[in-house]
Short mmCIF file of C-alpha atoms in Angstrom, two decimals:
data_model
loop_
_atom_site.label_atom_id
_atom_site.label_comp_id
_atom_site.label_asym_id
_atom_site.label_seq_id
_atom_site.Cartn_x
_atom_site.Cartn_y
_atom_site.Cartn_z
CA MET A 200 30.79 16.75 -0.54
CA SER A 201 27.57 16.06 1.40
CA SER A 202 27.50 14.14 4.67
CA VAL A 203 25.46 11.44 2.97
CA GLU A 204 28.24 10.87 0.40
CA LYS A 205 30.91 10.73 3.11
CA ASP A 206 29.02 8.06 5.03
CA ARG A 207 28.65 5.67 2.13
CA THR A 208 30.03 2.22 2.81
CA PRO A 209 32.75 0.49 0.73
CA SER A 210 30.23 -2.08 -0.48
CA ILE A 211 28.10 0.63 -2.00
CA ASP A 212 31.19 2.25 -3.58
CA LYS A 213 32.07 -1.09 -5.12
CA ASP A 214 28.61 -1.54 -6.50
CA GLN A 215 28.64 2.05 -7.76
CA SER A 216 31.81 1.28 -9.74
CA SER A 217 30.24 -1.76 -11.37
CA HIS A 218 27.15 0.31 -12.05
CA GLU A 219 29.29 2.86 -13.94
CA ASP A 220 30.85 0.02 -15.98
CA PHE A 221 27.38 -1.25 -16.77
CA LYS A 222 26.30 2.15 -18.12
CA LYS A 223 29.25 2.15 -20.51
CA ASP A 224 28.65 -1.39 -21.76
CA VAL A 225 24.89 -1.15 -22.28
CA SER A 226 25.15 1.47 -25.04
CA ASN A 227 26.49 -1.14 -27.51
CA LEU A 228 23.73 -3.69 -26.84
CA SER A 229 20.48 -4.33 -28.67
CA PRO A 230 17.28 -3.12 -26.90
CA GLU A 231 16.51 -6.70 -25.78
CA GLU A 232 20.03 -7.28 -24.42
CA ALA A 233 20.05 -3.84 -22.78
CA ALA A 234 16.75 -4.57 -21.01
CA LEU A 235 18.12 -7.88 -19.73
CA GLN A 236 21.32 -6.21 -18.51
CA ARG A 237 19.36 -3.50 -16.75
CA GLN A 238 17.31 -6.11 -14.96
CA ILE A 239 20.53 -7.79 -13.82
CA ALA A 240 21.83 -4.40 -12.67
CA LEU A 241 18.65 -3.87 -10.67
CA GLU A 242 19.07 -7.25 -8.98
CA ARG A 243 22.68 -6.37 -8.09
CA ALA A 244 21.59 -3.02 -6.70
CA LEU A 245 18.96 -4.79 -4.59
CA GLU A 246 21.68 -7.01 -3.10
CA VAL A 247 23.34 -3.86 -1.70
CA ASP A 248 20.13 -1.95 -0.98
CA PRO A 249 17.19 -4.40 -0.81
CA GLY A 250 14.64 -1.63 -0.46
CA VAL A 251 12.34 -0.86 2.43
CA SER A 252 11.14 -3.74 4.61
CA THR A 253 7.48 -4.30 5.39
CA PHE A 254 7.40 -2.32 8.63
CA ALA A 255 10.16 0.20 7.94
CA ARG A 256 9.42 3.90 8.25
CA GLY A 257 9.45 4.38 4.48
CA ALA A 258 7.01 1.50 3.99
CA ILE A 259 4.62 2.88 6.60
CA GLN A 260 4.76 6.28 4.88
CA MET A 261 3.94 4.56 1.60
CA TYR A 262 0.95 2.81 3.18
CA LEU A 263 -0.44 6.13 4.46
CA ILE A 264 0.12 7.80 1.08
CA THR A 265 -1.73 4.92 -0.58
CA LEU A 266 -4.72 5.36 1.75
CA VAL A 267 -4.98 9.05 0.78
CA ALA A 268 -4.88 8.12 -2.92
CA CYS A 269 -7.42 5.34 -2.28
CA CYS A 270 -10.04 7.98 -1.45
CA CYS A 271 -10.16 8.65 -5.21
CA SER A 272 -11.11 5.03 -5.85
CA GLY A 273 -13.59 4.97 -2.96
CA ASP A 274 -15.36 7.89 -4.66
CA SER A 275 -16.24 5.81 -7.71
CA GLY A 276 -17.28 2.74 -5.73
CA PHE A 277 -19.58 4.76 -3.50
CA ASP A 278 -21.27 6.50 -6.42
CA GLY A 279 -21.88 3.41 -8.53
CA THR A 280 -23.48 1.49 -5.71
CA VAL A 281 -25.28 4.34 -3.98
CA MET A 282 -27.25 5.06 -7.15
CA GLY A 283 -28.03 1.38 -7.66
CA GLY A 284 -29.43 1.19 -4.11
CA ILE A 285 -31.26 4.54 -4.22
CA ASN A 286 -32.78 3.59 -7.55
CA SER A 287 -34.52 0.66 -5.81
CA MET A 288 -35.94 2.81 -2.98
CA LYS A 289 -39.65 3.63 -3.14
CA GLN A 290 -38.95 6.90 -1.28
CA TYR A 291 -36.64 8.11 -4.09
CA GLN A 292 -38.93 6.85 -6.86
CA THR A 293 -41.94 8.63 -5.36
CA TYR A 294 -40.09 11.93 -4.80
CA PHE A 295 -38.83 12.23 -8.40
CA GLY A 296 -41.48 10.13 -10.16
CA MET A 297 -38.93 7.49 -11.29
CA LYS A 298 -38.93 3.74 -11.98
CA THR A 299 -36.13 1.17 -11.60
CA THR A 300 -35.73 0.88 -15.40
CA GLY A 301 -36.61 2.95 -18.45
CA ALA A 302 -35.50 6.08 -20.30
CA LYS A 303 -35.67 8.48 -17.32
CA THR A 304 -33.51 6.15 -15.24
CA SER A 305 -31.05 5.88 -18.13
CA ILE A 306 -30.60 9.66 -18.09
CA VAL A 307 -29.94 9.79 -14.34
CA PHE A 308 -27.31 7.04 -14.58
CA GLY A 309 -25.95 8.18 -17.93
CA ILE A 310 -25.29 11.82 -17.01
CA TYR A 311 -22.62 10.58 -14.58
CA THR A 312 -20.91 8.92 -17.55
CA ILE A 313 -21.12 12.18 -19.52
CA GLY A 314 -19.48 13.94 -16.59
CA GLN A 315 -16.69 11.38 -16.54
CA LEU A 316 -16.13 11.87 -20.27
CA THR A 317 -15.80 15.62 -19.68
CA GLY A 318 -13.38 14.95 -16.84
CA ILE A 319 -10.91 13.44 -19.30
CA PHE A 320 -9.78 16.92 -20.40
CA PRO A 321 -8.67 18.27 -17.00
CA ALA A 322 -7.28 14.78 -16.28
CA ALA A 323 -5.00 15.12 -19.33
CA TYR A 324 -3.90 18.70 -18.55
CA ILE A 325 -3.69 19.27 -14.78
CA PRO A 326 -1.44 16.28 -13.84
CA ASP A 327 1.30 17.30 -16.30
CA ARG A 328 0.98 21.05 -15.72
CA PHE A 329 0.50 21.27 -11.95
CA GLY A 330 1.34 17.76 -10.69
CA ARG A 331 -0.50 14.58 -9.79
CA ARG A 332 -1.55 15.86 -6.34
CA ALA A 333 -3.13 19.03 -7.73
CA ALA A 334 -5.23 16.97 -10.15
CA MET A 335 -6.50 14.73 -7.35
CA TRP A 336 -7.35 17.79 -5.25
CA PHE A 337 -9.20 19.49 -8.12
CA GLY A 338 -11.20 16.37 -9.01
CA ASN A 339 -12.30 15.73 -5.45
CA PHE A 340 -13.21 19.38 -4.89
CA ILE A 341 -15.56 19.22 -7.92
CA LEU A 342 -16.91 15.90 -6.62
CA LEU A 343 -17.71 17.53 -3.27
CA ALA A 344 -19.77 20.19 -5.05
CA GLY A 345 -21.64 17.51 -7.01
CA ALA A 346 -22.34 15.41 -3.91
CA PHE A 347 -23.85 18.33 -2.00
CA LEU A 348 -25.91 19.33 -5.03
CA THR A 349 -27.48 15.88 -5.42
CA ALA A 350 -28.02 15.48 -1.67
CA ASN A 351 -29.96 18.77 -1.56
CA ALA A 352 -31.76 18.37 -4.90
CA HIS A 353 -35.42 19.45 -4.99
CA ASN A 354 -36.01 18.61 -8.66
CA LYS A 355 -34.63 16.29 -11.32
CA GLY A 356 -32.64 19.07 -13.03
CA MET A 357 -30.73 19.84 -9.83
CA PHE A 358 -30.16 16.13 -9.19
CA ILE A 359 -28.88 15.53 -12.73
CA GLY A 360 -26.57 18.56 -12.50
CA GLY A 361 -25.03 17.19 -9.31
CA ARG A 362 -24.57 13.80 -10.92
CA TYR A 363 -22.71 15.45 -13.81
CA LEU A 364 -20.28 17.24 -11.47
CA THR A 365 -19.77 14.06 -9.46
CA GLY A 366 -18.79 12.18 -12.62
CA LEU A 367 -16.43 14.93 -13.77
CA GLY A 368 -14.65 15.08 -10.42
CA ALA A 369 -14.39 11.31 -9.97
CA SER A 370 -12.87 10.92 -13.45
CA CYS A 371 -10.18 13.55 -12.92
CA ALA A 372 -9.29 12.39 -9.40
CA GLY A 373 -9.27 8.67 -10.23
CA THR A 374 -7.13 9.05 -13.36
CA SER A 375 -4.54 11.13 -11.51
CA ALA A 376 -4.41 8.72 -8.55
CA LYS A 377 -3.44 5.84 -10.85
CA SER A 378 -0.49 7.66 -12.42
CA PHE A 379 0.51 9.01 -8.98
CA MET A 380 0.72 5.52 -7.45
CA ALA A 381 2.37 3.94 -10.51
CA GLU A 382 5.15 6.54 -10.39
CA LEU A 383 5.64 6.46 -6.62
CA ALA A 384 5.46 2.73 -5.78
CA PRO A 385 8.58 0.48 -5.76
CA PRO A 386 8.79 -1.68 -8.94
CA LYS A 387 8.66 -5.04 -7.14
CA THR A 388 5.47 -4.21 -5.24
CA ARG A 389 3.82 -1.84 -7.72
CA GLY A 390 1.10 -4.38 -8.50
CA ALA A 391 0.05 -4.70 -4.87
CA TYR A 392 -0.09 -0.95 -4.31
CA ILE A 393 -2.08 -0.11 -7.44
CA GLY A 394 -4.26 -3.19 -7.06
CA PHE A 395 -5.10 -2.08 -3.53
CA LEU A 396 -5.87 1.40 -4.88
CA ASN A 397 -8.44 0.06 -7.32
CA SER A 398 -9.77 -2.49 -4.82
CA PHE A 399 -10.75 0.43 -2.60
CA TYR A 400 -13.62 0.85 -5.04
CA TYR A 401 -15.34 -1.84 -3.01
CA VAL A 402 -14.77 -0.03 0.29
CA GLY A 403 -16.91 2.74 -1.20
CA GLN A 404 -19.44 0.11 -2.24
CA ILE A 405 -19.53 -1.49 1.20
CA ALA A 406 -20.02 1.87 2.89
CA ALA A 407 -22.84 2.80 0.53
CA THR A 408 -24.70 -0.51 0.59
CA GLY A 409 -24.26 -1.00 4.34
CA MET A 410 -25.68 2.44 5.05
CA MET A 411 -28.67 1.90 2.75
CA VAL A 412 -29.60 -1.31 4.56
CA ALA A 413 -30.39 0.97 7.51
CA THR A 414 -31.70 4.09 5.74
CA GLY A 415 -33.85 2.09 3.31
CA SER A 416 -36.30 1.38 6.14
CA TRP A 417 -36.78 5.08 6.87
CA SER A 418 -39.92 6.69 5.46
CA SER A 419 -38.44 10.19 5.13
CA GLU A 420 -36.41 11.75 2.30
CA LEU A 421 -33.31 11.29 4.44
CA SER A 422 -33.42 7.61 3.46
CA TRP A 423 -31.84 8.50 0.11
CA ARG A 424 -30.37 11.94 0.87
CA LEU A 425 -28.06 10.81 3.72
CA PRO A 426 -26.09 8.32 1.55
CA LEU A 427 -25.52 11.12 -0.95
CA TYR A 428 -24.14 13.36 1.80
CA ILE A 429 -21.80 10.59 2.97
CA GLN A 430 -20.56 10.27 -0.61
CA ALA A 431 -18.59 13.47 0.07
CA VAL A 432 -16.52 11.90 2.88
CA PRO A 433 -13.72 10.18 0.87
CA ALA A 434 -13.45 13.19 -1.45
CA GLY A 435 -13.22 15.52 1.55
CA LEU A 436 -10.48 13.43 3.15
CA ASN A 437 -8.42 13.55 -0.03
CA VAL A 438 -8.86 17.33 -0.39
CA LEU A 439 -7.62 17.81 3.19
CA LEU A 440 -4.67 15.40 3.10
CA VAL A 441 -3.33 15.09 -0.46
CA PHE A 442 -0.82 17.94 -0.20
CA PHE A 443 0.76 16.28 2.84
CA CYS A 444 1.84 13.48 0.47
CA PRO A 445 5.03 13.69 -1.64
CA GLU A 446 4.70 14.48 -5.34
CA SER A 447 5.48 11.97 -8.10
CA PRO A 448 9.31 11.80 -8.49
CA ARG A 449 8.94 11.44 -12.25
CA TRP A 450 6.81 14.59 -12.48
CA LEU A 451 9.32 16.48 -10.29
CA TYR A 452 12.16 15.47 -12.60
CA SER A 453 10.14 16.51 -15.65
CA VAL A 454 9.89 20.07 -14.27
CA GLY A 455 13.58 20.26 -13.38
CA LYS A 456 13.43 19.31 -9.67
CA GLU A 457 15.84 16.38 -9.77
CA ASP A 458 17.08 16.71 -6.17
CA GLN A 459 13.54 16.54 -4.79
CA ALA A 460 12.78 13.52 -6.97
CA ARG A 461 15.90 11.70 -5.74
CA SER A 462 15.11 12.54 -2.11
CA ILE A 463 11.56 11.11 -2.36
CA LEU A 464 12.79 7.91 -4.04
CA ALA A 465 15.42 7.46 -1.32
CA ARG A 466 12.85 7.95 1.44
CA LEU A 467 10.29 5.52 0.00
CA HIS A 468 12.42 2.95 -1.89
CA SER A 469 15.81 2.72 -0.12
CA SER A 470 16.49 0.70 3.03
CA THR A 471 19.26 3.16 3.96
CA ASN A 472 17.44 6.37 3.02
CA ASP A 473 20.60 7.16 1.01
CA VAL A 474 20.10 9.47 -1.96
CA ASN A 475 23.27 7.97 -3.51
CA SER A 476 22.27 4.33 -3.04
CA PRO A 477 22.95 2.22 -6.18
CA LEU A 478 19.24 1.38 -6.23
CA ILE A 479 18.27 5.06 -6.33
CA ASP A 480 21.07 5.82 -8.84
CA LEU A 481 19.67 3.15 -11.16
CA GLU A 482 16.10 4.42 -10.85
CA MET A 483 17.19 8.02 -11.48
CA GLU A 484 19.28 7.00 -14.48
CA GLU A 485 16.31 5.30 -16.08
CA ILE A 486 14.05 8.27 -15.33
CA LYS A 487 16.58 10.62 -16.98
CA GLU A 488 16.79 8.44 -20.08
CA ASN A 489 13.04 8.19 -20.54
CA ILE A 490 11.72 11.61 -19.53
CA LYS A 491 12.35 14.65 -21.69
CA LEU A 492 12.17 18.07 -20.07
CA ASN A 493 10.38 19.31 -23.20
CA GLY A 494 8.53 16.11 -24.01
CA PRO A 495 4.94 15.43 -25.19
CA ASP A 496 3.63 15.84 -21.64
CA LYS A 497 4.15 19.59 -22.04
CA THR A 498 1.60 19.76 -24.89
CA TRP A 499 -1.47 18.42 -23.12
CA TRP A 500 -3.80 18.96 -26.09
CA ASP A 501 -1.76 16.76 -28.45
CA PHE A 502 -2.79 13.09 -28.20
CA ARG A 503 -0.87 12.04 -31.32
CA PRO A 504 2.11 10.64 -29.34
CA LEU A 505 -0.18 7.84 -28.20
CA PHE A 506 -0.31 6.51 -31.78
CA ARG A 507 2.95 7.59 -33.48
CA THR A 508 4.99 4.37 -33.52
CA ARG A 509 4.17 0.68 -33.61
CA ALA A 510 5.09 0.43 -29.91
CA ASP A 511 2.84 3.40 -29.07
CA ARG A 512 -0.08 1.88 -30.95
CA TYR A 513 0.43 -1.50 -29.26
CA ARG A 514 0.30 0.18 -25.86
CA ALA A 515 -2.74 2.27 -26.78
CA GLY A 516 -4.46 -0.88 -28.04
CA LEU A 517 -3.82 -2.70 -24.75
CA VAL A 518 -5.04 0.32 -22.78
CA ALA A 519 -8.25 0.38 -24.84
CA MET A 520 -8.63 -3.39 -24.45
CA VAL A 521 -8.33 -3.28 -20.66
CA GLY A 522 -10.64 -0.26 -20.46
CA ALA A 523 -13.35 -1.88 -22.57
CA PHE A 524 -13.10 -5.37 -21.10
CA GLY A 525 -13.08 -3.98 -17.57
CA GLN A 526 -16.54 -2.49 -18.15
CA LEU A 527 -18.20 -4.94 -20.55
CA SER A 528 -17.52 -8.26 -18.84
CA GLY A 529 -20.93 -8.16 -17.15
CA ASN A 530 -19.74 -6.35 -14.04
CA GLY A 531 -21.43 -3.08 -15.01
CA LEU A 532 -24.73 -4.90 -15.30
CA ILE A 533 -24.40 -6.24 -11.74
CA THR A 534 -22.82 -3.17 -10.11
CA TYR A 535 -25.51 -0.74 -11.23
CA PHE A 536 -28.53 -3.00 -11.60
CA LEU A 537 -28.18 -5.82 -9.07
CA PRO A 538 -31.49 -4.79 -7.41
CA VAL A 539 -33.23 -5.15 -10.79
CA LEU A 540 -31.63 -8.57 -11.35
CA LEU A 541 -32.76 -9.70 -7.90
CA ASN A 542 -36.32 -8.60 -8.69
CA GLN A 543 -36.21 -10.63 -11.90
CA ALA A 544 -35.08 -13.63 -9.82
CA GLY A 545 -38.17 -13.22 -7.61
CA ILE A 546 -36.56 -11.31 -4.71
CA THR A 547 -38.73 -8.20 -4.38
CA ASN A 548 -38.60 -7.24 -0.69
CA GLN A 549 -36.80 -3.87 -0.55
CA HIS A 550 -34.91 -4.58 2.69
CA LYS A 551 -33.74 -7.98 1.45
CA VAL A 552 -32.61 -6.46 -1.85
CA LEU A 553 -30.53 -3.83 -0.01
CA VAL A 554 -29.00 -6.48 2.27
CA LEU A 555 -28.03 -8.64 -0.71
CA ASN A 556 -26.58 -5.58 -2.43
CA PHE A 557 -24.41 -5.05 0.66
CA VAL A 558 -23.30 -8.72 0.70
CA ASN A 559 -22.27 -8.44 -2.96
CA SER A 560 -20.01 -5.48 -2.10
CA VAL A 561 -18.30 -7.42 0.70
CA THR A 562 -17.71 -10.59 -1.32
CA SER A 563 -16.46 -8.57 -4.31
CA TYR A 564 -13.97 -6.76 -2.09
CA ILE A 565 -12.65 -10.07 -0.77
CA GLY A 566 -12.10 -11.19 -4.36
CA ALA A 567 -10.34 -7.92 -5.27
CA LEU A 568 -8.00 -8.08 -2.26
CA SER A 569 -7.13 -11.70 -3.04
CA GLY A 570 -6.07 -10.77 -6.56
CA THR A 571 -4.19 -7.71 -5.33
CA PHE A 572 -2.03 -9.71 -2.95
CA ILE A 573 -0.94 -12.24 -5.58
CA VAL A 574 -0.65 -10.12 -8.75
CA ASP A 575 3.08 -9.47 -8.19
CA ARG A 576 3.65 -13.18 -7.66
CA VAL A 577 1.65 -14.82 -10.46
CA GLY A 578 1.87 -11.99 -13.00
CA ARG A 579 -0.69 -9.91 -14.86
CA ARG A 580 -1.42 -12.36 -17.70
CA THR A 581 -2.03 -15.39 -15.49
CA LEU A 582 -4.31 -13.43 -13.16
CA THR A 583 -6.36 -11.92 -15.99
CA LEU A 584 -6.72 -15.17 -17.92
CA THR A 585 -7.77 -17.08 -14.80
CA SER A 586 -10.29 -14.43 -13.79
CA THR A 587 -11.84 -14.21 -17.26
CA ALA A 588 -12.11 -18.00 -17.62
CA LEU A 589 -13.91 -18.24 -14.26
CA CYS A 590 -16.28 -15.43 -15.33
CA VAL A 591 -17.14 -17.38 -18.48
CA MET A 592 -17.92 -20.44 -16.35
CA CYS A 593 -20.23 -18.47 -14.04
CA LEU A 594 -22.10 -16.74 -16.88
CA THR A 595 -22.61 -20.11 -18.60
CA ILE A 596 -24.26 -21.49 -15.46
CA VAL A 597 -26.34 -18.34 -14.81
CA THR A 598 -27.58 -18.27 -18.42
CA GLY A 599 -28.58 -21.93 -18.17
CA LEU A 600 -30.43 -21.40 -14.88
CA VAL A 601 -32.38 -18.22 -15.70
CA GLY A 602 -33.02 -19.04 -19.35
CA SER A 603 -34.19 -22.65 -19.06
CA GLY A 604 -37.89 -21.98 -19.13
CA THR A 605 -40.21 -21.87 -16.14
CA GLY A 606 -38.39 -20.43 -13.15
CA THR A 607 -38.52 -21.80 -9.63
CA SER A 608 -37.42 -20.37 -6.33
CA ALA A 609 -34.49 -22.81 -6.23
CA LYS A 610 -33.34 -21.82 -9.71
CA GLY A 611 -33.63 -18.14 -8.87
CA SER A 612 -31.55 -18.58 -5.72
CA ALA A 613 -28.92 -20.62 -7.57
CA GLY A 614 -28.77 -17.98 -10.30
CA VAL A 615 -28.22 -15.23 -7.72
CA ALA A 616 -25.47 -17.30 -6.04
CA PHE A 617 -23.56 -17.61 -9.31
CA VAL A 618 -24.05 -13.90 -10.03
CA TYR A 619 -22.29 -13.25 -6.73
CA LEU A 620 -19.54 -15.72 -7.62
CA PHE A 621 -19.16 -13.98 -10.97
CA MET A 622 -18.43 -10.69 -9.19
CA VAL A 623 -15.90 -12.38 -6.89
CA PHE A 624 -14.05 -13.86 -9.87
CA PHE A 625 -14.26 -10.63 -11.86
CA SER A 626 -12.94 -8.61 -8.92
CA PHE A 627 -10.18 -11.17 -8.34
CA GLY A 628 -8.54 -10.34 -11.67
CA TRP A 629 -9.98 -7.30 -13.39
CA THR A 630 -10.22 -4.96 -10.39
CA PRO A 631 -6.44 -4.81 -9.75
CA ILE A 632 -5.61 -5.03 -13.47
CA GLN A 633 -7.85 -2.12 -14.54
CA ALA A 634 -5.82 0.39 -12.53
CA LEU A 635 -2.41 -1.29 -12.59
CA TYR A 636 -1.94 -2.38 -16.18
CA PRO A 637 -2.60 0.84 -18.14
CA ALA A 638 -0.63 2.96 -15.65
CA GLU A 639 2.46 0.75 -15.82
CA ILE A 640 2.62 0.05 -19.57
CA LEU A 641 2.30 3.72 -20.61
CA ASP A 642 5.46 5.78 -21.12
CA TYR A 643 5.82 8.68 -18.66
CA SER A 644 5.61 11.36 -21.37
CA VAL A 645 2.11 10.22 -22.34
CA ARG A 646 0.94 8.62 -19.08
CA ALA A 647 -1.54 11.37 -18.18
CA LYS A 648 -2.82 11.49 -21.76
CA GLY A 649 -2.93 7.70 -21.95
CA LEU A 650 -4.95 7.44 -18.75
CA GLY A 651 -7.19 10.17 -20.11
CA PHE A 652 -7.61 8.04 -23.25
CA LEU A 653 -8.37 5.08 -20.97
CA GLY A 654 -11.06 7.19 -19.31
CA LEU A 655 -12.52 8.02 -22.72
CA VAL A 656 -12.73 4.33 -23.63
CA VAL A 657 -14.14 3.37 -20.22
CA GLN A 658 -16.85 6.02 -20.30
CA ALA A 659 -17.71 5.40 -23.95
CA VAL A 660 -18.34 1.70 -23.32
CA SER A 661 -19.99 2.53 -19.98
CA CYS A 662 -22.70 4.26 -21.98
CA ILE A 663 -23.81 0.76 -22.95
CA ASN A 664 -24.27 -0.05 -19.26
CA THR A 665 -25.83 3.22 -18.14
CA PHE A 666 -27.98 4.10 -21.16
CA GLY A 667 -28.63 0.74 -22.81
CA MET A 668 -28.83 -1.65 -19.88
CA PRO A 669 -32.06 -0.34 -18.28
CA VAL A 670 -33.81 -0.70 -21.63
CA ALA A 671 -32.26 -4.11 -22.38
CA LEU A 672 -33.24 -5.49 -18.98
CA GLY A 673 -36.81 -4.41 -19.61
CA LYS A 674 -36.95 -5.78 -23.17
CA ILE A 675 -34.90 -9.01 -23.32
CA THR A 676 -34.42 -9.82 -19.58
CA TRP A 677 -32.25 -12.97 -19.12
CA LYS A 678 -30.82 -12.89 -22.67
CA VAL A 679 -28.54 -10.08 -21.49
CA TYR A 680 -26.50 -12.76 -19.69
CA LEU A 681 -26.06 -14.67 -22.95
CA ILE A 682 -24.70 -11.58 -24.70
CA PHE A 683 -22.11 -11.05 -21.98
CA LEU A 684 -21.18 -14.74 -22.03
CA ILE A 685 -20.29 -14.59 -25.74
CA TRP A 686 -18.37 -11.35 -25.19
CA ASP A 687 -16.35 -12.81 -22.30
CA VAL A 688 -15.20 -15.72 -24.49
CA PHE A 689 -13.95 -13.12 -26.98
CA GLU A 690 -12.13 -11.32 -24.13
CA LEU A 691 -10.37 -14.54 -23.11
CA ILE A 692 -9.00 -15.05 -26.63
CA MET A 693 -7.83 -11.43 -26.99
CA VAL A 694 -6.05 -11.40 -23.62
CA TYR A 695 -4.21 -14.62 -24.46
CA ILE A 696 -3.04 -13.35 -27.86
CA PHE A 697 -2.00 -9.78 -27.05
CA MET A 698 -1.41 -9.14 -23.33
CA VAL A 699 2.19 -8.26 -22.42
CA GLU A 700 3.60 -9.38 -19.04
CA PRO A 701 5.25 -6.46 -17.12
CA LYS A 702 5.63 -8.29 -13.79
CA GLY A 703 8.62 -7.08 -11.75
CA LEU A 704 9.92 -4.69 -14.44
CA THR A 705 10.57 -1.01 -13.81
CA LEU A 706 8.40 1.45 -15.73
CA GLU A 707 11.41 2.27 -17.90
CA GLU A 708 12.17 -1.41 -18.64
CA ILE A 709 8.58 -1.83 -19.78
CA ASP A 710 9.22 0.90 -22.36
CA ARG A 711 12.00 -1.21 -23.89
CA VAL A 712 9.79 -4.30 -24.00
CA PHE A 713 7.34 -2.54 -26.30
CA ASN A 714 10.15 -1.57 -28.66
CA SER A 715 11.02 -5.24 -29.24
CA PRO A 716 9.69 -7.07 -32.35
CA ASN A 717 7.29 -9.24 -30.32
CA PRO A 718 6.46 -7.50 -27.02
CA LYS A 719 4.27 -10.27 -25.60
CA GLU A 720 6.72 -13.10 -26.19
CA TYR A 721 9.72 -11.01 -25.18
CA SER A 722 8.11 -9.87 -21.92
CA ILE A 723 7.25 -13.47 -21.01
CA SER A 724 10.83 -14.60 -21.72
CA LEU A 725 12.26 -11.68 -19.71
CA VAL A 726 10.14 -12.51 -16.67
CA ALA A 727 11.00 -16.23 -17.02
CA GLU A 728 14.72 -15.40 -17.20
CA ALA A 729 14.48 -13.26 -14.05
CA LYS A 730 12.67 -16.10 -12.24
CA LYS A 731 15.33 -18.60 -13.34
CA ARG A 732 18.16 -16.37 -12.07
CA ALA A 733 16.36 -15.89 -8.76
CA GLN A 734 16.02 -19.67 -8.35
CA ASN A 735 19.70 -20.25 -9.19
CA SER A 736 20.85 -17.64 -6.69
CA ALA A 737 18.62 -19.01 -3.91
#
């Protein structure tokens, strides 16, 4: 018997006994009753072992691990904004013979999307074969190569090649970081951790736009080359530090390393650091029930498990919905082409455009952090519905201002203000949801594939932003806002009808929700029941 087992307290032994009784009883229950009983068992386990406190050693370790994973999100934020800012620089345009809009610009922006599409394949294979950390390392190493290639480019071919590698690496690293955090974070605070991960996108944006405010005034090539060099910083940090982080416990169990998985869960989830805590026992039991040692994750090329059953198709549909809506709400238009929109509003001074681009990054990050800190409290549905409704309001006002005939300086300024508000409201809901929701609703056995599928959807619809938007802005100008307004109303209806609420559920409990006859209604009732019990016990 280990020393840990000898030191266990009578209260934990008592809870362990009731936990064993629970395991016997649950086998005769329906899936809905079993899910409810498991939630009750989790609450009982938390009474004995409430999990790590905010400033406990395990929590601090989790914060540091999250920062390393956040480098993968900072990659994407830096790239999207750095190209938007560089695209507005006369120094860059003169060197490569480019314009802010048009077919040539579409290729430069679009090749990054092609790279991200290609990155889906290593993102589906490497995480399941070599682990989540290895996939992050590989993606960021490729990104480093792409960043140095673009920063040293002497012709458009070299620049486009670097952009392709940057997209490939960012896709692989970002996809793996989402599954890594979803599988490592405690269930009750999973939303905050993954929301913070995706919100780090704006840290990359802030770094890029803030730097270009300064470099944009330089007359040399370094004005646009230096930001591209700095793009390598978050990727480099992840490459150096990622293997100092623990591996996903669920991946470790899937390759037969149960003891290591249990040890990591105890260190990061248990207040006592006890590998035999009832909380850790419950988590390990659910992992064992839901992960097969020879499951679909071992056949990386086979994506059919995503669509086999009704529950699988429902999940895949929600993943596709979040992926598409997260790119086509109008945010892509503003993220990549804010300088162009400002020019259309009458703001043409290059320095002022770069400053306003920087301000947009800061305000968007504030919105994203606000949503991240409340997503575990208000739930995923409420946050997404609120965010989308506010986006519809802003686009209605912007469309009325910029499309009402003869423009004035006051109208242009008001339009820009509501564009900024739009990004705050979008970031408030969709930034945390884009990373959190797909990662938590997917079953472990297809999580890497499912996030690869998410990447495919995201990059496919991103082609509209990167290839079509420069042309649309040149041809129909303000009417682009009207198109996104109509689309956002459609998004609001679809989210209300189909979105399942996974707030506070373990990843394994979420699996059972999707096997119920009506996943959306059942998930809402399950969360409401948990809230009612919490109020009664208070």
